[in-house]
Amino acid sequence: MGSNRAAINAAVDLGGPFLWFSCNDYTSKTYAPIPCGSPKCDAAKGIGCVGCNLPPRPGCTNDTCGASPYNPFLDVLVSQGFAVDTFYARNRAALPEYSFSCMDKDYLTGLAAGATGMLGLGRTQISLHKQASTKLNLPDTFSLCLPSSGIGKLTVGIKRDITKSFKTTPLIINPVSTYPIYTVGDASDEYFIDVKSIDVNGGRLNVKDSYFSIDKDGVGGTKISTMQNFTALHNSIYKPLTRAFVKAAYDMKIKRAAAVAPFRACFISASIKKTAEGPSVPEIDLVLAGKDVKWRMRGANLMVEVDRKTTCLGLVDGGSNPRTAVVIGAHQLEENLLEFDLVSSQLRFTDSLLFSNTSCSRI
């Protein structure tokens, strides 16, 4: 970022509204605050005006469009200001006047080691893909491939036809915002998909359909999140799913082990057959909208080796009253190529690339 090409290490927040990072040590000749009431402030959905009593610097200016960057790990929303500067992508493409927000370094707690901010990829006018597609005249699409090891991929504006195994399902909109602060009538910026049911090893779970739908208050449904480590499910889905998985594992002669928090279904590692794609265990399918569309979770995507003797089902109990019934977490996203097409409002996705003898770091 900026005239000094400062490297920004940011956690990727799939549903986040914009880029924010610590500006405490940030200097740039091309930095400029966004004035409150300006068209750029409107595009950013700025809230009021902010000022600063200290000497002017990035993150401390007067008459500035109000921003509310949020650190979900601290559950803290901070009053800051929006600004613009030049964003330089790894391929050297430059995005001038890129809108973002500063954050004080005291509010970075909870981010991965070395991260100084968060990169938002949500459905907003100032997310990375929207700003890049607008400034570079590209289609508003982006693809994300989180690696289990090595380097992952984040690509904007280009469709990646690396495999014939892409599946397609509609992206749906939650009509009620899921951000900590919003205006009544604002829809959520996060990405929801229409899960109809869940199968465990081919058997349908007996779960109320209502959990999978989004009600008028924005409660329920299924979203994809890079901020959630492991897929979290409503307690009334998690319990029958775990029971079905344990039974199917028993049928495969996989032996139970004591639970290791936050997981409840754990097994003796030595009783699980190993494959190139991870542990050989029962499969879990999210049955999606579309003709015969299923998101299959298996092998390394499903299991977590907590120690040398114990391997656990990497799903967690989301409680009895979660805002979202199913939150697909980062562990289940690893080695899956996801393409978000905001033009057609569709998600194209693969099963684990490991089953195609490749990986995120090799595409």
Tab-separated table of C-alpha atoms in Angstrom, residues 20-363:
chain	number	residue	atom	x	y	z
A	20	TRP	CA	-8.490	-2.290	7.403
A	21	PHE	CA	-5.015	-2.384	8.896
A	22	SER	CA	-2.889	-0.759	11.575
A	23	CYS	CA	-1.675	2.652	10.428
A	24	ASN	CA	0.383	3.467	13.540
A	25	ASP	CA	3.666	3.160	11.617
A	26	TYR	CA	2.220	3.799	8.161
A	27	THR	CA	3.486	6.708	6.046
A	28	SER	CA	2.594	7.511	2.452
A	29	LYS	CA	2.632	10.604	0.253
A	30	THR	CA	-0.428	9.343	-1.650
A	31	TYR	CA	-2.617	8.784	1.441
A	32	ALA	CA	-5.728	10.971	1.606
A	33	PRO	CA	-8.712	10.892	3.980
A	34	ILE	CA	-12.176	10.548	2.454
A	35	PRO	CA	-14.237	13.662	3.308
A	36	CYS	CA	-17.541	13.065	5.040
A	37	GLY	CA	-20.536	13.603	2.762
A	38	SER	CA	-18.541	12.843	-0.392
A	39	PRO	CA	-19.544	10.293	-3.076
A	40	LYS	CA	-16.683	8.023	-1.911
A	41	CYS	CA	-18.075	8.232	1.623
A	42	ASP	CA	-21.525	7.240	0.338
A	43	ALA	CA	-20.025	4.260	-1.547
A	44	ALA	CA	-18.269	3.163	1.643
A	45	LYS	CA	-21.493	3.558	3.651
A	46	GLY	CA	-19.641	5.922	5.950
A	47	ILE	CA	-21.283	6.865	9.235
A	48	GLY	CA	-21.050	10.557	10.140
A	49	CYS	CA	-17.814	12.514	10.527
A	50	VAL	CA	-14.776	11.794	12.684
A	51	GLY	CA	-11.957	14.068	13.796
A	52	CYS	CA	-8.665	13.842	15.677
A	53	ASN	CA	-7.013	16.170	18.227
A	54	LEU	CA	-3.477	14.880	17.572
A	55	PRO	CA	-1.114	15.961	14.767
A	56	PRO	CA	-2.470	14.757	11.403
A	57	ARG	CA	-1.247	11.348	10.182
A	58	PRO	CA	-2.838	8.292	8.522
A	59	GLY	CA	-5.722	7.340	10.772
A	60	CYS	CA	-5.867	10.736	12.458
A	61	THR	CA	-7.527	13.471	10.371
A	62	ASN	CA	-10.457	15.877	10.693
A	63	ASP	CA	-13.742	16.033	8.759
A	64	THR	CA	-13.261	12.405	7.706
A	65	CYS	CA	-15.867	9.875	6.581
A	66	GLY	CA	-16.636	7.664	9.580
A	67	ALA	CA	-15.645	3.979	9.422
A	68	SER	CA	-16.346	1.136	11.854
A	69	PRO	CA	-13.664	-1.549	11.391
A	70	TYR	CA	-14.455	-4.710	13.355
A	71	ASN	CA	-12.168	-7.310	14.895
A	72	PRO	CA	-14.391	-10.390	15.434
A	73	PHE	CA	-11.800	-12.104	17.641
A	74	LEU	CA	-11.929	-9.221	20.121
A	75	ASP	CA	-15.586	-8.527	19.316
A	76	VAL	CA	-14.606	-4.865	19.129
A	77	LEU	CA	-15.952	-2.226	16.765
A	78	VAL	CA	-13.727	0.863	16.582
A	79	SER	CA	-14.537	4.406	15.424
A	80	GLN	CA	-12.089	5.317	12.639
A	81	GLY	CA	-12.085	7.122	9.296
A	82	PHE	CA	-12.073	6.000	5.676
A	83	ALA	CA	-9.144	6.929	3.438
A	84	VAL	CA	-7.711	6.194	-0.015
A	85	ASP	CA	-4.243	5.179	-1.171
A	86	THR	CA	-2.726	3.108	-3.960
A	87	PHE	CA	-3.103	-0.664	-3.592
A	88	TYR	CA	-0.446	-2.771	-5.318
A	89	ALA	CA	-1.330	-6.386	-6.075
A	90	ARG	CA	1.287	-9.115	-6.201
A	91	ASN	CA	1.152	-9.106	-10.014
A	92	ARG	CA	2.005	-5.384	-9.836
A	93	ALA	CA	-1.422	-4.191	-10.936
A	94	ALA	CA	-2.025	-0.861	-9.227
A	95	LEU	CA	-5.409	0.223	-7.880
A	96	PRO	CA	-5.261	4.001	-7.294
A	97	GLU	CA	-7.493	5.648	-4.702
A	98	TYR	CA	-8.293	2.337	-3.033
A	99	SER	CA	-10.746	2.855	-0.162
A	100	PHE	CA	-9.845	1.368	3.227
A	101	SER	CA	-9.778	2.159	6.926
A	102	CYS	CA	-7.055	2.409	9.509
A	103	MET	CA	-7.134	0.629	12.875
A	104	ASP	CA	-5.068	1.245	15.992
A	105	LYS	CA	-2.517	-1.503	16.682
A	106	ASP	CA	-4.004	-2.001	20.155
A	107	TYR	CA	-6.987	-3.716	18.516
A	108	LEU	CA	-5.126	-6.433	16.578
A	109	THR	CA	-5.400	-9.061	19.324
A	110	GLY	CA	-6.714	-12.391	18.063
A	111	LEU	CA	-5.426	-12.100	14.499
A	112	ALA	CA	-2.947	-14.676	13.186
A	113	ALA	CA	0.682	-14.057	14.121
A	114	GLY	CA	2.094	-11.287	11.942
A	115	ALA	CA	-1.266	-10.068	10.661
A	116	THR	CA	-1.832	-6.330	11.003
A	117	GLY	CA	-5.302	-6.108	9.492
A	118	MET	CA	-8.158	-7.809	7.679
A	119	LEU	CA	-8.936	-7.930	3.950
A	120	GLY	CA	-12.679	-7.831	3.276
A	121	LEU	CA	-14.176	-9.774	0.366
A	122	GLY	CA	-17.856	-9.175	1.160
A	123	ARG	CA	-20.701	-7.909	-1.047
A	124	THR	CA	-19.825	-4.221	-0.752
A	125	GLN	CA	-18.773	-1.368	-3.014
A	126	ILE	CA	-15.323	-1.193	-1.380
A	127	SER	CA	-14.404	-4.877	-1.062
A	128	LEU	CA	-11.229	-5.917	-2.896
A	129	HIS	CA	-12.991	-7.630	-5.805
A	130	LYS	CA	-15.470	-4.805	-6.345
A	131	GLN	CA	-12.830	-2.067	-6.352
A	132	ALA	CA	-10.514	-4.129	-8.574
A	133	SER	CA	-13.262	-5.039	-11.050
A	134	THR	CA	-14.401	-1.412	-11.270
A	135	LYS	CA	-10.931	0.135	-11.652
A	136	LEU	CA	-9.573	-2.531	-14.041
A	137	ASN	CA	-12.805	-3.120	-15.989
A	138	LEU	CA	-13.035	-6.783	-14.990
A	139	PRO	CA	-16.085	-8.942	-14.239
A	140	ASP	CA	-16.973	-8.888	-10.539
A	141	THR	CA	-15.756	-12.383	-9.723
A	142	PHE	CA	-13.077	-13.747	-7.445
A	143	SER	CA	-11.750	-17.169	-6.552
A	144	LEU	CA	-10.278	-18.336	-3.269
A	145	CYS	CA	-8.259	-21.462	-2.560
A	146	LEU	CA	-7.081	-21.892	1.037
A	147	PRO	CA	-4.084	-24.231	1.293
A	148	SER	CA	-3.492	-26.967	3.857
A	149	SER	CA	0.191	-26.185	3.271
A	150	GLY	CA	2.154	-23.956	0.917
A	151	ILE	CA	0.770	-20.849	-0.795
A	152	GLY	CA	-2.941	-20.381	-1.480
A	153	LYS	CA	-4.597	-18.390	-4.259
A	154	LEU	CA	-6.801	-15.312	-4.345
A	155	THR	CA	-7.664	-14.258	-7.893
A	156	VAL	CA	-9.927	-11.381	-8.962
A	157	GLY	CA	-11.726	-11.035	-12.293
A	158	ILE	CA	-10.559	-14.308	-13.872
A	159	LYS	CA	-12.450	-17.591	-14.093
A	160	ARG	CA	-10.214	-20.562	-13.376
A	161	ASP	CA	-11.182	-23.563	-15.503
A	162	ILE	CA	-8.641	-25.923	-13.986
A	163	THR	CA	-11.033	-28.812	-13.580
A	164	LYS	CA	-14.213	-30.241	-15.022
A	165	SER	CA	-15.419	-31.084	-11.551
A	166	PHE	CA	-16.809	-27.618	-10.730
A	167	LYS	CA	-20.283	-27.639	-9.233
A	168	THR	CA	-22.583	-24.620	-9.255
A	169	THR	CA	-25.126	-23.402	-6.726
A	170	PRO	CA	-26.856	-20.011	-6.256
A	171	LEU	CA	-25.497	-17.463	-3.815
A	172	ILE	CA	-28.434	-16.220	-1.774
A	173	ILE	CA	-28.799	-12.987	0.160
A	174	ASN	CA	-29.664	-12.806	3.825
A	175	PRO	CA	-32.046	-9.798	3.925
A	176	VAL	CA	-30.789	-8.697	7.364
A	177	SER	CA	-27.219	-7.481	7.912
A	178	THR	CA	-24.942	-9.692	10.012
A	179	TYR	CA	-22.438	-6.872	10.738
A	180	PRO	CA	-22.345	-5.572	14.353
A	181	ILE	CA	-23.619	-2.148	13.242
A	182	TYR	CA	-25.989	-1.516	10.362
A	183	THR	CA	-28.972	0.500	9.146
A	184	VAL	CA	-32.411	-1.119	9.188
A	185	GLY	CA	-33.054	-2.516	5.706
A	186	ASP	CA	-29.402	-3.365	5.014
A	187	ALA	CA	-28.846	-6.900	3.711
A	188	SER	CA	-25.914	-9.015	4.854
A	189	ASP	CA	-22.575	-8.638	3.039
A	190	GLU	CA	-21.708	-12.282	3.765
A	191	TYR	CA	-22.077	-15.245	1.406
A	192	PHE	CA	-24.970	-17.620	2.022
A	193	ILE	CA	-25.843	-20.776	0.102
A	194	ASP	CA	-29.056	-22.785	0.085
A	195	VAL	CA	-28.385	-26.059	1.915
A	196	LYS	CA	-31.490	-28.260	1.681
A	197	SER	CA	-30.363	-31.187	3.851
A	198	ILE	CA	-27.305	-33.096	5.086
A	199	ASP	CA	-26.298	-36.693	4.345
A	200	VAL	CA	-23.878	-38.766	6.412
A	201	ASN	CA	-22.409	-41.679	4.455
A	202	GLY	CA	-25.381	-41.508	2.095
A	203	GLY	CA	-28.051	-41.440	4.812
A	204	ARG	CA	-30.259	-38.353	5.186
A	205	LEU	CA	-30.245	-36.640	8.598
A	206	ASN	CA	-33.627	-36.205	10.230
A	207	VAL	CA	-33.479	-32.441	10.813
A	208	LYS	CA	-36.148	-29.747	10.567
A	209	ASP	CA	-36.069	-27.949	7.205
A	210	SER	CA	-36.603	-24.642	8.997
A	211	TYR	CA	-33.003	-24.605	10.274
A	212	PHE	CA	-31.728	-24.415	6.704
A	213	SER	CA	-33.904	-21.462	5.704
A	214	ILE	CA	-33.421	-17.796	6.629
A	215	ASP	CA	-36.360	-16.213	8.441
A	216	LYS	CA	-37.558	-12.593	8.257
A	217	ASP	CA	-35.154	-11.629	11.073
A	218	GLY	CA	-32.152	-13.005	9.177
A	219	VAL	CA	-31.816	-16.039	11.461
A	220	GLY	CA	-30.910	-19.482	10.121
A	221	GLY	CA	-29.427	-20.611	6.818
A	222	THR	CA	-25.878	-21.496	5.829
A	223	LYS	CA	-22.941	-19.164	5.240
A	224	ILE	CA	-19.291	-19.595	4.309
A	225	SER	CA	-16.732	-18.016	6.641
A	226	THR	CA	-12.946	-17.761	6.807
A	227	MET	CA	-13.249	-16.326	10.323
A	228	GLN	CA	-14.628	-19.596	11.757
A	229	ASN	CA	-11.898	-22.246	12.144
A	230	PHE	CA	-14.235	-25.244	11.971
A	231	THR	CA	-17.746	-25.662	10.622
A	232	ALA	CA	-20.258	-24.853	13.362
A	233	LEU	CA	-23.772	-26.295	13.341
A	234	HIS	CA	-26.928	-25.590	15.298
A	235	ASN	CA	-27.061	-27.980	18.234
A	236	SER	CA	-30.147	-29.683	16.772
A	237	ILE	CA	-28.148	-30.453	13.606
A	238	TYR	CA	-24.825	-31.183	15.293
A	239	LYS	CA	-26.150	-33.874	17.642
A	240	PRO	CA	-27.835	-36.154	15.061
A	241	LEU	CA	-24.965	-35.578	12.608
A	242	THR	CA	-22.391	-36.646	15.195
A	243	ARG	CA	-24.431	-39.709	16.166
A	244	ALA	CA	-24.739	-40.751	12.511
A	245	PHE	CA	-21.036	-40.199	11.890
A	246	VAL	CA	-19.995	-42.211	14.949
A	247	LYS	CA	-22.249	-45.109	13.882
A	248	ALA	CA	-20.891	-45.065	10.320
A	249	ALA	CA	-17.327	-44.933	11.692
A	250	TYR	CA	-18.087	-47.920	13.965
A	251	ASP	CA	-19.276	-49.838	10.906
A	252	MET	CA	-15.870	-49.101	9.365
A	253	LYS	CA	-14.239	-50.521	12.540
A	254	ILE	CA	-12.965	-47.105	13.607
A	255	LYS	CA	-12.574	-47.016	17.400
A	256	ARG	CA	-13.799	-44.183	19.632
A	257	ALA	CA	-11.481	-42.123	21.832
A	258	ALA	CA	-12.154	-39.608	24.592
A	259	ALA	CA	-13.440	-36.236	23.363
A	260	VAL	CA	-10.942	-33.381	23.014
A	261	ALA	CA	-12.488	-29.904	23.202
A	262	PRO	CA	-13.893	-28.286	21.130
A	263	PHE	CA	-14.595	-31.600	19.360
A	264	ARG	CA	-16.922	-34.305	20.652
A	265	ALA	CA	-16.508	-37.189	18.197
A	266	CYS	CA	-12.906	-38.402	18.513
A	267	PHE	CA	-11.260	-41.636	17.446
A	268	ILE	CA	-8.094	-43.671	17.915
A	269	SER	CA	-5.855	-42.642	15.025
A	270	ALA	CA	-4.358	-46.119	14.634
A	271	SER	CA	-7.812	-47.508	13.779
A	272	ILE	CA	-8.271	-45.143	10.814
A	273	LYS	CA	-6.876	-46.084	7.416
A	274	LYS	CA	-4.669	-43.401	5.851
A	275	THR	CA	-4.879	-42.272	2.212
A	276	ALA	CA	-3.193	-39.576	0.134
A	277	GLU	CA	-6.339	-37.474	0.629
A	278	GLY	CA	-6.363	-37.884	4.409
A	279	PRO	CA	-8.079	-40.265	6.845
A	280	SER	CA	-10.539	-42.793	5.349
A	281	VAL	CA	-13.740	-41.943	7.223
A	282	PRO	CA	-17.478	-41.590	6.506
A	283	GLU	CA	-18.389	-38.776	4.110
A	284	ILE	CA	-20.667	-35.820	4.844
A	285	ASP	CA	-22.643	-34.170	2.024
A	286	LEU	CA	-24.318	-30.778	2.137
A	287	VAL	CA	-27.212	-31.180	-0.310
A	288	LEU	CA	-27.554	-27.865	-2.154
A	289	ALA	CA	-29.975	-26.065	-4.437
A	290	GLY	CA	-29.482	-27.183	-8.030
A	291	LYS	CA	-29.711	-30.510	-9.835
A	292	ASP	CA	-27.820	-33.211	-7.911
A	293	VAL	CA	-25.472	-30.641	-6.330
A	294	LYS	CA	-23.663	-31.749	-3.186
A	295	TRP	CA	-20.754	-30.270	-1.262
A	296	ARG	CA	-18.866	-33.394	-0.179
A	297	MET	CA	-16.643	-33.211	2.899
A	298	ARG	CA	-14.272	-36.113	3.467
A	299	GLY	CA	-10.724	-37.098	4.396
A	300	ALA	CA	-8.480	-34.266	5.562
A	301	ASN	CA	-11.318	-31.728	5.240
A	302	LEU	CA	-13.361	-33.544	7.857
A	303	MET	CA	-10.824	-34.722	10.400
A	304	VAL	CA	-8.374	-33.003	12.738
A	305	GLU	CA	-5.400	-34.830	14.230
A	306	VAL	CA	-5.264	-33.369	17.740
A	307	ASP	CA	-2.284	-35.484	18.808
A	308	ARG	CA	-0.407	-38.541	17.564
A	309	LYS	CA	-2.990	-40.910	19.033
A	310	THR	CA	-6.268	-39.052	18.511
A	311	THR	CA	-8.128	-37.798	15.448
A	312	CYS	CA	-11.434	-35.926	15.783
A	313	LEU	CA	-14.340	-34.984	13.548
A	314	GLY	CA	-13.546	-31.307	12.832
A	315	LEU	CA	-17.051	-29.926	13.344
A	316	VAL	CA	-18.222	-27.998	16.407
A	317	ASP	CA	-21.471	-27.380	18.253
A	318	GLY	CA	-22.774	-23.911	17.369
A	319	GLY	CA	-25.175	-23.814	20.325
A	320	SER	CA	-28.959	-23.903	20.584
A	321	ASN	CA	-29.614	-20.338	19.395
A	322	PRO	CA	-27.021	-19.320	16.776
A	323	ARG	CA	-27.671	-16.463	14.361
A	324	THR	CA	-26.721	-18.776	11.456
A	325	ALA	CA	-27.579	-22.481	11.601
A	326	VAL	CA	-24.567	-23.705	9.603
A	327	VAL	CA	-21.295	-21.785	9.287
A	328	ILE	CA	-18.874	-23.552	6.926
A	329	GLY	CA	-15.450	-22.907	8.438
A	330	ALA	CA	-11.928	-22.566	7.085
A	331	HIS	CA	-10.772	-26.134	7.807
A	332	GLN	CA	-13.563	-27.487	5.601
A	333	LEU	CA	-12.609	-24.959	2.880
A	334	GLU	CA	-8.963	-26.059	2.671
A	335	GLU	CA	-7.924	-27.358	-0.769
A	336	ASN	CA	-11.374	-26.517	-2.185
A	337	LEU	CA	-11.366	-23.973	-5.018
A	338	LEU	CA	-14.273	-21.557	-4.563
A	339	GLU	CA	-15.283	-19.083	-7.265
A	340	PHE	CA	-17.710	-16.331	-6.297
A	341	ASP	CA	-19.459	-14.891	-9.351
A	342	LEU	CA	-21.222	-11.714	-8.277
A	343	VAL	CA	-22.444	-11.037	-11.812
A	344	SER	CA	-24.628	-14.155	-11.940
A	345	SER	CA	-24.771	-14.536	-8.118
A	346	GLN	CA	-23.447	-18.074	-8.230
A	347	LEU	CA	-20.843	-20.089	-6.380
A	348	ARG	CA	-18.715	-22.510	-8.387
A	349	PHE	CA	-16.769	-24.934	-6.246
A	350	THR	CA	-14.790	-28.141	-6.273
A	351	ASP	CA	-14.473	-30.957	-3.786
A	352	SER	CA	-11.009	-31.245	-2.263
A	353	LEU	CA	-8.367	-30.831	-4.972
A	354	LEU	CA	-6.370	-33.566	-3.233
A	355	PHE	CA	-8.809	-36.063	-4.776
A	356	SER	CA	-7.823	-34.682	-8.210
A	357	ASN	CA	-4.123	-35.150	-7.383
A	358	THR	CA	-3.463	-31.423	-7.100
A	359	SER	CA	-3.707	-28.700	-4.449
A	360	CYS	CA	-4.244	-24.959	-3.970
A	361	SER	CA	-0.498	-24.370	-3.993
A	362	ARG	CA	-0.127	-26.123	-7.390
A	363	ILE	CA	-2.914	-24.533	-9.450
